[in-house]
XYZ file of C-alpha atoms in Angstrom:
218
model
C 55.490 84.563 -31.516
C 54.877 87.517 -33.804
C 55.682 91.146 -32.867
C 55.581 90.394 -29.149
C 58.542 92.632 -28.256
C 56.632 95.663 -27.011
C 59.775 97.794 -26.875
C 59.815 97.813 -30.684
C 57.813 100.015 -33.032
C 55.763 98.044 -35.574
C 54.180 99.313 -38.807
C 52.147 96.999 -41.070
C 50.337 97.866 -44.287
C 47.585 95.271 -44.032
C 46.610 95.731 -47.694
C 50.042 94.345 -48.650
C 49.615 91.208 -46.509
C 48.355 87.880 -47.841
C 45.281 86.253 -46.313
C 45.954 83.115 -44.250
C 43.438 80.382 -43.387
C 42.008 80.107 -39.862
C 40.711 76.951 -38.114
C 37.180 77.796 -39.340
C 36.195 77.164 -42.975
C 35.583 80.389 -44.874
C 37.399 82.562 -42.314
C 40.775 84.080 -43.241
C 43.052 86.485 -41.423
C 46.076 88.747 -41.596
C 48.161 88.528 -38.431
C 49.435 91.718 -36.790
C 50.711 90.315 -33.498
C 50.355 86.876 -31.940
C 51.585 85.244 -28.758
C 51.184 81.624 -29.872
C 49.143 79.600 -32.325
C 45.419 79.891 -31.476
C 46.138 80.928 -27.885
C 46.957 84.065 -25.956
C 47.296 87.628 -27.191
C 46.531 88.254 -30.861
C 45.586 91.131 -33.151
C 44.383 90.395 -36.683
C 42.368 91.532 -39.654
C 39.739 88.808 -40.076
C 37.567 88.158 -43.138
C 34.412 86.007 -43.103
C 33.122 84.680 -46.418
C 29.338 84.767 -46.797
C 27.865 82.051 -44.569
C 31.064 81.378 -42.615
C 30.805 80.714 -38.893
C 32.792 79.743 -35.804
C 31.703 77.241 -33.187
C 30.884 78.562 -29.714
C 34.084 79.606 -27.957
C 35.174 81.565 -24.889
C 37.356 84.648 -24.491
C 39.314 84.180 -21.240
C 40.750 87.710 -21.397
C 38.227 89.374 -23.670
C 37.697 90.186 -27.331
C 37.642 93.609 -29.009
C 36.242 94.071 -32.535
C 35.749 96.899 -35.012
C 33.605 95.876 -37.986
C 35.329 97.315 -41.078
C 33.043 95.972 -43.831
C 29.845 93.924 -44.136
C 27.749 92.603 -41.240
C 29.151 90.533 -38.377
C 26.716 88.499 -36.248
C 26.400 86.257 -33.228
C 23.527 84.933 -31.145
C 23.204 88.364 -29.522
C 22.673 90.428 -32.664
C 23.874 91.773 -36.011
C 26.671 94.330 -36.177
C 27.087 96.316 -39.419
C 30.218 98.134 -40.573
C 31.322 100.729 -38.035
C 30.248 98.744 -34.963
C 32.717 98.683 -32.066
C 32.346 95.607 -29.828
C 33.894 94.568 -26.524
C 33.182 91.068 -25.198
C 34.548 90.924 -21.622
C 36.760 88.273 -20.022
C 34.932 84.975 -19.626
C 32.323 85.729 -22.299
C 31.421 83.246 -25.028
C 29.640 83.367 -28.389
C 29.220 81.630 -31.764
C 30.022 84.280 -34.410
C 29.068 84.156 -38.078
C 28.350 86.344 -41.094
C 25.514 85.723 -43.523
C 26.750 88.177 -46.174
C 30.452 88.281 -45.282
C 32.448 90.834 -43.315
C 35.915 92.137 -42.489
C 36.954 92.895 -38.905
C 39.813 94.223 -36.813
C 39.993 91.740 -33.924
C 42.045 91.897 -30.721
C 42.045 88.889 -28.365
C 43.245 88.220 -24.827
C 44.232 91.816 -24.064
C 41.784 92.954 -21.339
C 42.499 93.665 -17.720
C 40.677 90.832 -15.862
C 38.686 93.477 -13.964
C 37.513 95.202 -17.169
C 34.104 93.543 -17.427
C 32.156 96.062 -19.532
C 30.239 94.754 -22.542
C 30.256 97.451 -25.238
C 28.298 97.916 -28.486
C 28.736 101.282 -30.265
C 27.686 102.101 -33.836
C 30.382 104.625 -34.716
C 28.764 105.649 -38.007
C 25.997 107.346 -36.023
C 28.038 108.162 -32.900
C 28.670 111.691 -31.657
C 31.958 113.439 -32.406
C 33.277 115.615 -29.563
C 35.756 118.481 -29.873
C 39.373 117.474 -29.254
C 42.639 119.374 -29.181
C 43.156 121.785 -32.053
C 40.858 120.891 -34.921
C 40.544 117.240 -33.957
C 37.230 115.519 -33.257
C 37.079 112.522 -30.929
C 34.579 109.695 -30.441
C 35.397 107.935 -27.140
C 34.750 104.188 -27.269
C 36.073 102.768 -23.984
C 38.322 103.613 -21.038
C 39.586 101.494 -18.175
C 42.384 102.487 -15.781
C 45.181 103.904 -18.000
C 43.717 102.460 -21.210
C 41.741 104.620 -23.636
C 40.200 103.741 -27.005
C 38.662 106.254 -29.401
C 38.131 107.247 -32.990
C 39.889 110.482 -33.938
C 38.964 112.554 -36.979
C 41.677 114.818 -38.375
C 40.714 117.747 -40.625
C 42.840 118.340 -43.729
C 46.130 120.047 -42.885
C 45.990 119.416 -39.117
C 49.333 119.218 -37.254
C 49.422 117.907 -33.677
C 51.951 118.880 -31.032
C 54.920 116.582 -30.247
C 53.937 114.153 -27.485
C 54.915 110.922 -25.744
C 52.816 107.812 -25.157
C 52.793 106.484 -21.593
C 51.841 102.838 -21.924
C 52.259 102.996 -25.706
C 49.965 103.821 -28.593
C 48.279 101.698 -31.239
C 46.681 103.139 -34.388
C 44.649 101.653 -37.222
C 44.091 104.059 -40.118
C 40.485 103.818 -41.296
C 40.309 106.547 -43.945
C 42.705 109.086 -45.458
C 46.424 109.015 -44.660
C 48.079 109.496 -41.261
C 51.640 110.870 -41.103
C 54.465 111.692 -38.726
C 58.186 112.326 -38.986
C 58.767 108.580 -39.406
C 56.561 108.004 -42.472
C 53.196 108.019 -44.206
C 50.450 105.523 -43.343
C 47.481 105.178 -45.717
C 44.156 103.548 -44.848
C 44.679 99.959 -43.717
C 47.961 100.617 -41.885
C 48.453 99.377 -38.322
C 51.013 101.063 -36.072
C 52.156 100.087 -32.584
C 54.496 102.439 -30.722
C 56.114 101.481 -27.391
C 55.911 103.009 -23.940
C 57.255 106.576 -23.881
C 57.702 106.749 -27.646
C 57.345 110.219 -29.167
C 56.179 111.652 -32.486
C 54.639 114.717 -34.135
C 51.656 113.511 -36.215
C 49.934 115.414 -39.006
C 47.712 114.898 -42.048
C 47.265 116.449 -45.467
C 43.726 115.162 -46.094
C 40.828 114.394 -43.757
C 41.754 111.208 -41.928
C 40.038 108.969 -39.364
C 42.036 106.667 -37.093
C 41.242 104.170 -34.334
C 43.557 104.915 -31.407
C 44.393 102.915 -28.263
C 46.730 104.362 -25.634
C 48.091 103.317 -22.262
C 47.525 99.591 -22.820
C 50.941 98.162 -23.693
C 53.394 96.562 -21.252
C 55.983 99.082 -20.058
C 59.453 98.539 -21.543
C 62.265 97.840 -19.093
């Protein structure tokens, strides 16, 4: 069990973490949250060495991936940096990387009825206007859950707000901030149901944001 108390706020600077081996040769990871060893809910930064591969395996409650560096592949295609992937519950594949890659991976976290298969290349995706000066690139929504990239212009300050169903952020570029601290690129934040903050930035910053997906605290 790692960071499975969803009533607690979690902040991890993934650049400060050490790589740990996985069951597959040439594949390492940095654990963010994990229900149990090699089973159940897990979120990780995963790094494939050139030529590394996994055997065919299933995802009983889905797999969500953002390719951070390199090219990730499976029998269905090649996915360069910036690709957002959702493999629905019950899907299976045999992933590998010929040149090596780094991924943000979330396992076993889908609603069983969320059966969409998603492939979006965010580097060429369309930014839409958001609140204030923000720009948003929607990636997926199901029921109360929403996933998007959000681009913050330098100096942007957002209004104070609460997160029904929690909020999860991975900082891709720049530095995200709120009254609790500063979070440079590579930081992962998970805030519980009905948590509140007033975020802002000093430089242009891009974050991956998930909201409404965490268990509600008692």
